[in-house]
mmCIF file of C-alpha atoms in Angstrom:
data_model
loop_
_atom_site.group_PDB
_atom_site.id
_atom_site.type_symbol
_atom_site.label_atom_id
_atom_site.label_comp_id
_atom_site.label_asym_id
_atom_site.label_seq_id
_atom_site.Cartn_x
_atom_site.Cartn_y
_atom_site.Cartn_z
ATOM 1 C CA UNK C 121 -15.352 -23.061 4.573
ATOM 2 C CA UNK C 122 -14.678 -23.075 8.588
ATOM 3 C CA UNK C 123 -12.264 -24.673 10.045
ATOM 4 C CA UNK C 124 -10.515 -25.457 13.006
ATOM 5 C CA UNK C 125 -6.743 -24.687 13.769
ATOM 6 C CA UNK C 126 -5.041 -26.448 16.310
ATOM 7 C CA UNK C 127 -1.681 -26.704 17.283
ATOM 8 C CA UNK C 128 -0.367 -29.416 19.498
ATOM 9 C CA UNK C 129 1.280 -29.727 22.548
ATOM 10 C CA UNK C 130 3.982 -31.722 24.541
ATOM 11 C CA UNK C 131 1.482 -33.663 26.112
ATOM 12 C CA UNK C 132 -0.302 -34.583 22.918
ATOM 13 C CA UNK C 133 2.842 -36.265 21.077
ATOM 14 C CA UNK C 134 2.387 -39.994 20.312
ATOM 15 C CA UNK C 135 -1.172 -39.796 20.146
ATOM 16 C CA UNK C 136 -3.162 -41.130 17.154
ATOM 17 C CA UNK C 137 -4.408 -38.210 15.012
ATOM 18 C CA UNK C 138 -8.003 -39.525 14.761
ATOM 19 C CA UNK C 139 -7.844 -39.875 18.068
ATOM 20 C CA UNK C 140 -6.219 -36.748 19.454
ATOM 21 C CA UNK C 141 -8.623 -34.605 16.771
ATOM 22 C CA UNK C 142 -11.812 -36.277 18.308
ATOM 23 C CA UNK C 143 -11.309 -34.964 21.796
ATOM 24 C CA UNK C 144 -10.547 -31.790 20.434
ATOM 25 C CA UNK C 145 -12.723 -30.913 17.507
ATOM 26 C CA UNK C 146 -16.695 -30.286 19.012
ATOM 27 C CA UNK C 147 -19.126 -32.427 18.361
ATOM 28 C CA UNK C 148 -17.151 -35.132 16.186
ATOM 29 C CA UNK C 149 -15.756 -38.725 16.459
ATOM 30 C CA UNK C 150 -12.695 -40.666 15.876
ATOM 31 C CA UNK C 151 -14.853 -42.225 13.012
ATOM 32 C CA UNK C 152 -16.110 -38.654 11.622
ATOM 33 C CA UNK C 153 -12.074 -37.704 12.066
ATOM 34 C CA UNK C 154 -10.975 -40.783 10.015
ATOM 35 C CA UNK C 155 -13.177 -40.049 7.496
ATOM 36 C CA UNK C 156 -12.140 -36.754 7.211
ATOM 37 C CA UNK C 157 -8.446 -37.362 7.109
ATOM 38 C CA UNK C 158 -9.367 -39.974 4.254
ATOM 39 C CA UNK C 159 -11.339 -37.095 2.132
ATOM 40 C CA UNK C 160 -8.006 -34.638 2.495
ATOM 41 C CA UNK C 161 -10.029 -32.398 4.512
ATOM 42 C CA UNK C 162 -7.426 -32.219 7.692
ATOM 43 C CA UNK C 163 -4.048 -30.517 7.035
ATOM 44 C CA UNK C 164 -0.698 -31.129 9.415
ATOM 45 C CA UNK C 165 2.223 -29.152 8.690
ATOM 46 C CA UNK C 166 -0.036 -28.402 5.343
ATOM 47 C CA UNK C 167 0.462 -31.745 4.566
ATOM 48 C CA UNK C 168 -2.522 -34.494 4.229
ATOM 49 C CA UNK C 169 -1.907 -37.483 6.460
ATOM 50 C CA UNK C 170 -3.133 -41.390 7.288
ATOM 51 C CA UNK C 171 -5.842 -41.201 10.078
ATOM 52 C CA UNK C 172 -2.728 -43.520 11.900
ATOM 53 C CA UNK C 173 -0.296 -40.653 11.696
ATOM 54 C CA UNK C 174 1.100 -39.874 15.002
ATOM 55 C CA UNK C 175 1.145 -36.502 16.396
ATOM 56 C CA UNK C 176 4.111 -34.300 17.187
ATOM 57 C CA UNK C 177 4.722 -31.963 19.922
ATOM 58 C CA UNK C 178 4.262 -28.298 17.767
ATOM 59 C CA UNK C 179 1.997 -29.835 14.845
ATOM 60 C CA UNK C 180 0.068 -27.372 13.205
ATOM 61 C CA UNK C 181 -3.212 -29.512 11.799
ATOM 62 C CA UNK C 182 -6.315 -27.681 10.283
ATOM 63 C CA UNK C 183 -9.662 -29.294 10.110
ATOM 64 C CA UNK C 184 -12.033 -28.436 7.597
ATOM 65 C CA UNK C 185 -15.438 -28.719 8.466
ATOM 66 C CA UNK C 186 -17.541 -31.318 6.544
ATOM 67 C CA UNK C 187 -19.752 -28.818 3.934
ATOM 68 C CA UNK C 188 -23.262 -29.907 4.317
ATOM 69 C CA UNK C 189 -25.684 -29.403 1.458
ATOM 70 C CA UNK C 190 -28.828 -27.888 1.248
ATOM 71 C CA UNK C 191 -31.158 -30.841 1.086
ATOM 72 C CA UNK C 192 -29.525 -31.892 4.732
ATOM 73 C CA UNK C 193 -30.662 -28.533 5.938
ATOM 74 C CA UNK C 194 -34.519 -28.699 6.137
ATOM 75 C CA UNK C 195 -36.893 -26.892 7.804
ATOM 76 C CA UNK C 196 -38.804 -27.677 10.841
ATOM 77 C CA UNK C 197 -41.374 -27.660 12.721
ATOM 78 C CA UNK C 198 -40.421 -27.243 15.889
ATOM 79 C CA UNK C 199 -42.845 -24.536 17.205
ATOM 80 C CA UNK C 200 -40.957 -22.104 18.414
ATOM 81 C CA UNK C 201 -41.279 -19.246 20.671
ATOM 82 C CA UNK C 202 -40.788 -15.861 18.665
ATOM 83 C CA UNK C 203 -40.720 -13.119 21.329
ATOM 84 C CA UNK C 204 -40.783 -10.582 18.531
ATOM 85 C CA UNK C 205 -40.489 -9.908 15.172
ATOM 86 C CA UNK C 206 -40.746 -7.611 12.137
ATOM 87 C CA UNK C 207 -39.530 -7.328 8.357
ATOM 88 C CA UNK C 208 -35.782 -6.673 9.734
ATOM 89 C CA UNK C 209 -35.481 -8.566 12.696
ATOM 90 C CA UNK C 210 -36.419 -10.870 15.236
ATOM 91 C CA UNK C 211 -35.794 -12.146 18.971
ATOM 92 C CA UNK C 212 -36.210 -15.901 19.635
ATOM 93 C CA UNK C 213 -36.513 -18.351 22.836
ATOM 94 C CA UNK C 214 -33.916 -21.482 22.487
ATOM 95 C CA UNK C 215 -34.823 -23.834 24.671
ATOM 96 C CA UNK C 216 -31.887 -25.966 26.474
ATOM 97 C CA UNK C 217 -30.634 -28.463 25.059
ATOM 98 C CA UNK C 218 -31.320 -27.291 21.693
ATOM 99 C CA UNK C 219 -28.124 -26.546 19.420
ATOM 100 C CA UNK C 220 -28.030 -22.955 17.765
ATOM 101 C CA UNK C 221 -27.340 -23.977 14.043
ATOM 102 C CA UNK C 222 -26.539 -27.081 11.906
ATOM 103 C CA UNK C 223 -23.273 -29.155 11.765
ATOM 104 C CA UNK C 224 -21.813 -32.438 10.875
ATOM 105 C CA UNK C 225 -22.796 -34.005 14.504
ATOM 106 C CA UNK C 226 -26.501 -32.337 14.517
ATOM 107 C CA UNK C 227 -27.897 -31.815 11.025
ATOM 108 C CA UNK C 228 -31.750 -31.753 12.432
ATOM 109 C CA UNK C 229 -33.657 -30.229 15.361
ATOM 110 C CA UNK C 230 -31.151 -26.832 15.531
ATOM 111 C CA UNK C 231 -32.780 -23.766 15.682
ATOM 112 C CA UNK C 232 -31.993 -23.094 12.684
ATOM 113 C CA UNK C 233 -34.279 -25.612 11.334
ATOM 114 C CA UNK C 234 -36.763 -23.991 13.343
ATOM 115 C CA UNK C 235 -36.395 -20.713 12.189
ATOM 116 C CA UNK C 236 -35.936 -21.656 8.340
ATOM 117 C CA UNK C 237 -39.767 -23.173 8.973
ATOM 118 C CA UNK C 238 -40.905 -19.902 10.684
ATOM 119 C CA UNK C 239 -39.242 -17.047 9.091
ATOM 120 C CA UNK C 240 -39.650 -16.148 5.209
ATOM 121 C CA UNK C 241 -36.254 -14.378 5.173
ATOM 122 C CA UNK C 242 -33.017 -14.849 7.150
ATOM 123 C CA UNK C 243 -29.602 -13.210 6.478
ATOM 124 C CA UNK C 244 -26.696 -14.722 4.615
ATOM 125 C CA UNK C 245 -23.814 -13.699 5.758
ATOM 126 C CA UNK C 246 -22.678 -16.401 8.026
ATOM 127 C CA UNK C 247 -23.289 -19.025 5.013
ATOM 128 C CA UNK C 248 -25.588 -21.856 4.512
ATOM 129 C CA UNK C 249 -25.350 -23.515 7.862
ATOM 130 C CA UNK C 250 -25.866 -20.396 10.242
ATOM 131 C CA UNK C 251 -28.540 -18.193 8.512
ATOM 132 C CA UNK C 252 -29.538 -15.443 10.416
ATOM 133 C CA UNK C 253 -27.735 -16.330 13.328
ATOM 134 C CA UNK C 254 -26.038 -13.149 14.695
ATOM 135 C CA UNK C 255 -24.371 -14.936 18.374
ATOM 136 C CA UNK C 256 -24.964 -18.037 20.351
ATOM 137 C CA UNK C 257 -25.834 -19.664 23.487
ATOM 138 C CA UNK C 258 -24.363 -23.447 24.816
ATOM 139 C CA UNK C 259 -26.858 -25.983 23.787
ATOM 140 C CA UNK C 260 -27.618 -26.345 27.591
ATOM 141 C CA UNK C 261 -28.082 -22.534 28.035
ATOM 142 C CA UNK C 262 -31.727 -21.268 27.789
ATOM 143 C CA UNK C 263 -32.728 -17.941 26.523
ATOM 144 C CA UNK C 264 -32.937 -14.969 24.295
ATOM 145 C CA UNK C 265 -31.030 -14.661 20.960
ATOM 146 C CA UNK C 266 -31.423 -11.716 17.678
ATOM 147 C CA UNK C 267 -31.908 -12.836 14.278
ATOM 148 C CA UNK C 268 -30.844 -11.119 11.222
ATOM 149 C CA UNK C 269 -33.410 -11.314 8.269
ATOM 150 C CA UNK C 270 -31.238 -9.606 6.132
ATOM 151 C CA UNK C 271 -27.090 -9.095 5.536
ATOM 152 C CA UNK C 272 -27.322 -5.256 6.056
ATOM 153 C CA UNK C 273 -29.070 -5.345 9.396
ATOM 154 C CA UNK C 274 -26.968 -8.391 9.654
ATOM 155 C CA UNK C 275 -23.828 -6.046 10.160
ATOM 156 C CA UNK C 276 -25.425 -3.658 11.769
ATOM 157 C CA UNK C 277 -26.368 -6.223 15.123
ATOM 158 C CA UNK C 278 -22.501 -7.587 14.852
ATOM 159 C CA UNK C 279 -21.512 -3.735 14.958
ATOM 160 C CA UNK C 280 -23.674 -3.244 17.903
ATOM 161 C CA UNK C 281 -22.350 -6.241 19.761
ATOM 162 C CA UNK C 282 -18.605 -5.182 18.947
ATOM 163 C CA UNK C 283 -19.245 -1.857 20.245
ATOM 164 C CA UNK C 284 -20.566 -3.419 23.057
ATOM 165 C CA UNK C 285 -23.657 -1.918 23.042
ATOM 166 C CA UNK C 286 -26.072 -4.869 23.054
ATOM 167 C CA UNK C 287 -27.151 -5.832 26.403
ATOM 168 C CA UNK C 288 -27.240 -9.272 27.425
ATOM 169 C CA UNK C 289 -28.322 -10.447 31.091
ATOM 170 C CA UNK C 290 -28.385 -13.778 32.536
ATOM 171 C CA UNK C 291 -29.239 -15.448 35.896
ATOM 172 C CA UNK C 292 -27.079 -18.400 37.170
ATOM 173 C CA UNK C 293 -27.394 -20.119 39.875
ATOM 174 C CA UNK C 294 -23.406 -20.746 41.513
ATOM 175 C CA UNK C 295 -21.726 -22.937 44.132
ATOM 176 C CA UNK C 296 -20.960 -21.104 47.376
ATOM 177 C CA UNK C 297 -21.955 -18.043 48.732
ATOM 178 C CA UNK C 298 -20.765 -14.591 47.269
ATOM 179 C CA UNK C 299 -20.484 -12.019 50.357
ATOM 180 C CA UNK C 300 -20.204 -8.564 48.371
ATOM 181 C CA UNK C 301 -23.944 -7.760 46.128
ATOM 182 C CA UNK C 302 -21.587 -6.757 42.830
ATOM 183 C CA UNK C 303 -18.561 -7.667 40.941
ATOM 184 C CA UNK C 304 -16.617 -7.421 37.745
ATOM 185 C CA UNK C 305 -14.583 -10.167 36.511
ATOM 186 C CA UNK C 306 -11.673 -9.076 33.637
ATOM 187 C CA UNK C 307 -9.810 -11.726 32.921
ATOM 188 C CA UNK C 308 -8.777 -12.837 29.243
ATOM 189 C CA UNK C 309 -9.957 -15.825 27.898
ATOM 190 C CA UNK C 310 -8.630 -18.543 25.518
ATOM 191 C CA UNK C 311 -8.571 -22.027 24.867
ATOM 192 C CA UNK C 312 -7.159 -24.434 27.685
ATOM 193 C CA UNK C 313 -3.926 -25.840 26.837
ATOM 194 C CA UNK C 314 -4.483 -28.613 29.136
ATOM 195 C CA UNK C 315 -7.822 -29.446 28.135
ATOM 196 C CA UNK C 316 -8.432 -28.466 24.317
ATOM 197 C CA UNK C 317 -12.299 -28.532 24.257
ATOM 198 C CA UNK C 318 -12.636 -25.994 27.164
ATOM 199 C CA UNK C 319 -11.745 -22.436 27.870
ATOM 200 C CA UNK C 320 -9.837 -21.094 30.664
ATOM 201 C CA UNK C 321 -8.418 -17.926 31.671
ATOM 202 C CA UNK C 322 -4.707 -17.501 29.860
ATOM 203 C CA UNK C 323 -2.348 -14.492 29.727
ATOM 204 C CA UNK C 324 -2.467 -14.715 25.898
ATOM 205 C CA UNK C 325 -6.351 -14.784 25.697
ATOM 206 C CA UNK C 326 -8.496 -12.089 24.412
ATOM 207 C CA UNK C 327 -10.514 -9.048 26.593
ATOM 208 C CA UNK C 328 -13.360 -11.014 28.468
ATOM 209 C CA UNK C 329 -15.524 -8.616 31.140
ATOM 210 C CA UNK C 330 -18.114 -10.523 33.316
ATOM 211 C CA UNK C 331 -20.439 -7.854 35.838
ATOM 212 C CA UNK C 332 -22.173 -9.872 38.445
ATOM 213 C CA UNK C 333 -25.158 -8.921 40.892
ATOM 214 C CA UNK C 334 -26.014 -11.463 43.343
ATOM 215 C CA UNK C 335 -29.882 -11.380 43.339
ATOM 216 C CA UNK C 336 -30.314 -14.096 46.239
ATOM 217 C CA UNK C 337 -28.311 -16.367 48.787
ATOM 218 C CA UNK C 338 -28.965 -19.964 49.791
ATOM 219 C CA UNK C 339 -27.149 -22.147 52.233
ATOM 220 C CA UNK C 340 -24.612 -23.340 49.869
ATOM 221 C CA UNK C 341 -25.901 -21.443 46.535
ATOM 222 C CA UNK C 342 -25.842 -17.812 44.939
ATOM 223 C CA UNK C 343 -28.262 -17.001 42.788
ATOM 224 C CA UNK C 344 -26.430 -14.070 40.282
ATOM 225 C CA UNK C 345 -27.213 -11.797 37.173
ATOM 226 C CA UNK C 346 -24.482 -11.764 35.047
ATOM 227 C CA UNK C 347 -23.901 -8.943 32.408
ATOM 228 C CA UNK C 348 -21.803 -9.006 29.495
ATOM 229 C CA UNK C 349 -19.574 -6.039 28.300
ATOM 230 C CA UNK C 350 -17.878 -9.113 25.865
ATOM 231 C CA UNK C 351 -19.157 -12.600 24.398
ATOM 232 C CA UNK C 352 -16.514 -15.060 24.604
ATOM 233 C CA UNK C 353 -16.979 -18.793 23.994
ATOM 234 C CA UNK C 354 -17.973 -19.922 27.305
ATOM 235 C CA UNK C 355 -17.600 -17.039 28.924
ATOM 236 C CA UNK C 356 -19.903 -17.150 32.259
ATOM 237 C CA UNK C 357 -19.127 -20.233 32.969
ATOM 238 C CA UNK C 358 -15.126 -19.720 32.699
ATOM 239 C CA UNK C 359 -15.241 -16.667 34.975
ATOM 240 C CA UNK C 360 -17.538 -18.052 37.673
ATOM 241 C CA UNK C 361 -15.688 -20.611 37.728
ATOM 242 C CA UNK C 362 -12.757 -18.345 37.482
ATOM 243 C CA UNK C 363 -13.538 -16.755 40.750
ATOM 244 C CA UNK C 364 -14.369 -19.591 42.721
ATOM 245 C CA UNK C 365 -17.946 -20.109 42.099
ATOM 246 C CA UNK C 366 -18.859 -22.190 39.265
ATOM 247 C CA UNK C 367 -22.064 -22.864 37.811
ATOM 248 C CA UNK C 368 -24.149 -25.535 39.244
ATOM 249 C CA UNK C 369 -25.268 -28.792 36.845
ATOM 250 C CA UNK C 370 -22.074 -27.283 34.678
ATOM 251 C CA UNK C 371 -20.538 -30.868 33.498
ATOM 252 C CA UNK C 372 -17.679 -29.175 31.902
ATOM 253 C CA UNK C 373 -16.552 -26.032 34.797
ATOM 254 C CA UNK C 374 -18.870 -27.057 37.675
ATOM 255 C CA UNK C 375 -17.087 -29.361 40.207
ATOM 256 C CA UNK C 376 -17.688 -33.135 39.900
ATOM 257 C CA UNK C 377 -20.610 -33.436 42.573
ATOM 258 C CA UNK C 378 -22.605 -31.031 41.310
ATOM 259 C CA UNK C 379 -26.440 -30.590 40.742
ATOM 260 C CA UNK C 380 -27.814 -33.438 38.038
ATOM 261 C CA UNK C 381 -30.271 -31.162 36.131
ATOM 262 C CA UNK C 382 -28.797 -32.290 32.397
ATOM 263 C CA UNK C 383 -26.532 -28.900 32.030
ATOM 264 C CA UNK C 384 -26.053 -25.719 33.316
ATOM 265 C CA UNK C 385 -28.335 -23.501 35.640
ATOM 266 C CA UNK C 386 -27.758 -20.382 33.076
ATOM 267 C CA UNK C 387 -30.534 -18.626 31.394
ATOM 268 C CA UNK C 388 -29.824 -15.997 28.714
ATOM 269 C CA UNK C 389 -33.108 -13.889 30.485
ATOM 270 C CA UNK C 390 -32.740 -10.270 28.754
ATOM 271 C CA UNK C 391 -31.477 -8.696 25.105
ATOM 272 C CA UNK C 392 -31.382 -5.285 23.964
ATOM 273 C CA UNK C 393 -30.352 -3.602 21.010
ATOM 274 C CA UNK C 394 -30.721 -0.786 18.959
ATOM 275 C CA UNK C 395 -33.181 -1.394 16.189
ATOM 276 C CA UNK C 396 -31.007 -0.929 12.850
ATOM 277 C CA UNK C 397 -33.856 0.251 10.742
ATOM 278 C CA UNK C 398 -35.678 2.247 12.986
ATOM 279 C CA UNK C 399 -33.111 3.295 15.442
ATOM 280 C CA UNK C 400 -35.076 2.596 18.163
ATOM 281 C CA UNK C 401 -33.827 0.655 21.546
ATOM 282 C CA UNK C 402 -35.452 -2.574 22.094
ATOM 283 C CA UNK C 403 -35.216 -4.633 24.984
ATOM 284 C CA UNK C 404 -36.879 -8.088 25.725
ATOM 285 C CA UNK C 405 -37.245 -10.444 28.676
ATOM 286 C CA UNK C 406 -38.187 -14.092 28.837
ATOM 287 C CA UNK C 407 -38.631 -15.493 32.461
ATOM 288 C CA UNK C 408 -36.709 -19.123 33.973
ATOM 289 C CA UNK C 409 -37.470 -22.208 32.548
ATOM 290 C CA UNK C 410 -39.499 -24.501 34.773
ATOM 291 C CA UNK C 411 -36.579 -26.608 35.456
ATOM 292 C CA UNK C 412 -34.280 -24.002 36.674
ATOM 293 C CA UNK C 413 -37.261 -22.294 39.006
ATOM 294 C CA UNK C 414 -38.405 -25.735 40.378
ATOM 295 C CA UNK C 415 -34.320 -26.128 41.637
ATOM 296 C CA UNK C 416 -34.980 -22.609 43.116
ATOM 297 C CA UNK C 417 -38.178 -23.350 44.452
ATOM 298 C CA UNK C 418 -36.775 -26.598 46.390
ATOM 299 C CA UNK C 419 -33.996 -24.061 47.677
ATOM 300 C CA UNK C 420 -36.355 -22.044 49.208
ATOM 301 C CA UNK C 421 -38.591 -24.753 50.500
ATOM 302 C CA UNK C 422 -35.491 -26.205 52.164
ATOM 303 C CA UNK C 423 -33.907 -23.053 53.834
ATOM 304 C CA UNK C 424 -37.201 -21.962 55.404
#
């Protein structure tokens, strides 16, 4: 069962629970939080409470996620793009503004759908609602992710991503223009305690290392590769923005007049691993989406 553990603040005393919980808790509701409270499945002080209950400055509330069953996790057609793939494992092509795996807000059209229609086999270990899935990318973040067909090879890919030997590469396009051609960003991130659905940078959040390579400069744009050593929630976004150049079309750590291109200019472009099985190194590419090269092309166009 996941669930989510929050404890609140000073600024969130007095507030409604099924309120508070809904701007807090992804992709839910105040009507999804009511019902939850109702079904015993959110916790305060280990204690259930009425959806009415007001909340208290150091509550500690846990929020089990609804369980979905199997016959609300079907598989789909949705046609999509398998870079590569053999009897252990394969690399796949999300498309933005497609969500990684199932949950109570999106229980059709995930990638997972997708891939339970494509692939005969996908690993277990992350239960019924994530199979195969080894890491993610934002709903509005194209690009590259592994899948797992099976739980030892499963463990393997996590392994390689703890050790920090997976590479991952993206291009994002940021406000302003970077002067030095290379940077690292190492600064620890957590959850925001001003703003509980984002992350920030916070003294007490964990290791997060960002390298940078600014691949070409516009009049009021960078265009950057962005390597991770680390893969926190958010973690691009928070450190660009971090350093005083936030993604452009970000609606949640891009200023408020940014571009309107429904999300993010961030493209998960290259992934490499070691091949768990075989042992050998694997590393594959998948080039900008047309939205994100048409913005680029209409920089260019402009600036000559």
């Amino acid at each position: 069962m996941t669930m989510n553990r929050i404890t609140a603040g000073q600024n969130d005393a007095g507030e409604r629970l099924d309120r508070f919980l809904s701007t807090v808790v992804p992709d839910s509701s105040r009507s999804d939080m009511q019902g939850r409270i109702k079904a015993g499945i959110v916790k305060v002080n280990g204690e259930t409470v009425k959806p009415n209950y007001k909340v208290k400055d150091g509550d500690e509330i846990i929020v089990e996620e609804r369980e979905l069953v199997d016959s609300d996790i079907v598989p789909e057609d949705l046609d999509l793009d398998i870079i590569y793939e053999d009897s252990d494992v394969a690399v796949v092509y999300k498309p933005k503004g497609m969500v990684v795996h199932p949950s109570a807000g999106h229980t059709g059209g995930t990638l997972v759908n997708g891939l339970m229609h494509q692939l005969d086999e996908l690993s277990g270990i992350n239960g019924e609602l994530r199979p195969g899935i080894v890491h993610r990318i934002d709903k509005d973040t194209s690009g590259l992710l592994m899948v797992a067909k099976n739980d030892v090879v499963h463990r393997d890919l996590v392994e390689q991503l703890v050790d920090k030997s997976v590479t991952r590469k993206y291009t994002a396009l940021v406000h302003g223009v970077i002067p030095h051609d290379k940077g690292t960003v190492e600064a620890p991130i957590g959850r925001n305690p001003r703003e509980r659905q984002e992350m920030a940078v916070v003294d007490d959040g964990k290791e997060a290392v960002t390298h940078f390579n600014v691949l070409e400069r516009f009049k009021d744009y960078t265009l950057v590769e962005c390597i991770l050593e680390t893969g926190r929630t958010h973690q691009i976004r928070v450190h660009m923005q971090y350093i005083g150049y936030p993604i452009a079309g970000d609606p949640k750590y891009g200023p408020r007049k940014t571009m309107d291109v429904g999300g993010q200019l961030l493209h998960a472009g290259v992934v490499g691993f070691t091949h768990p099985v075989s042992g050998e190194r694997l590393e594959f590419s998948a080039g900008l989406p047309d939205d994100f090269e048409a913005v680029l092309e209409e920089l260019r166009r402009v600036e000559k």
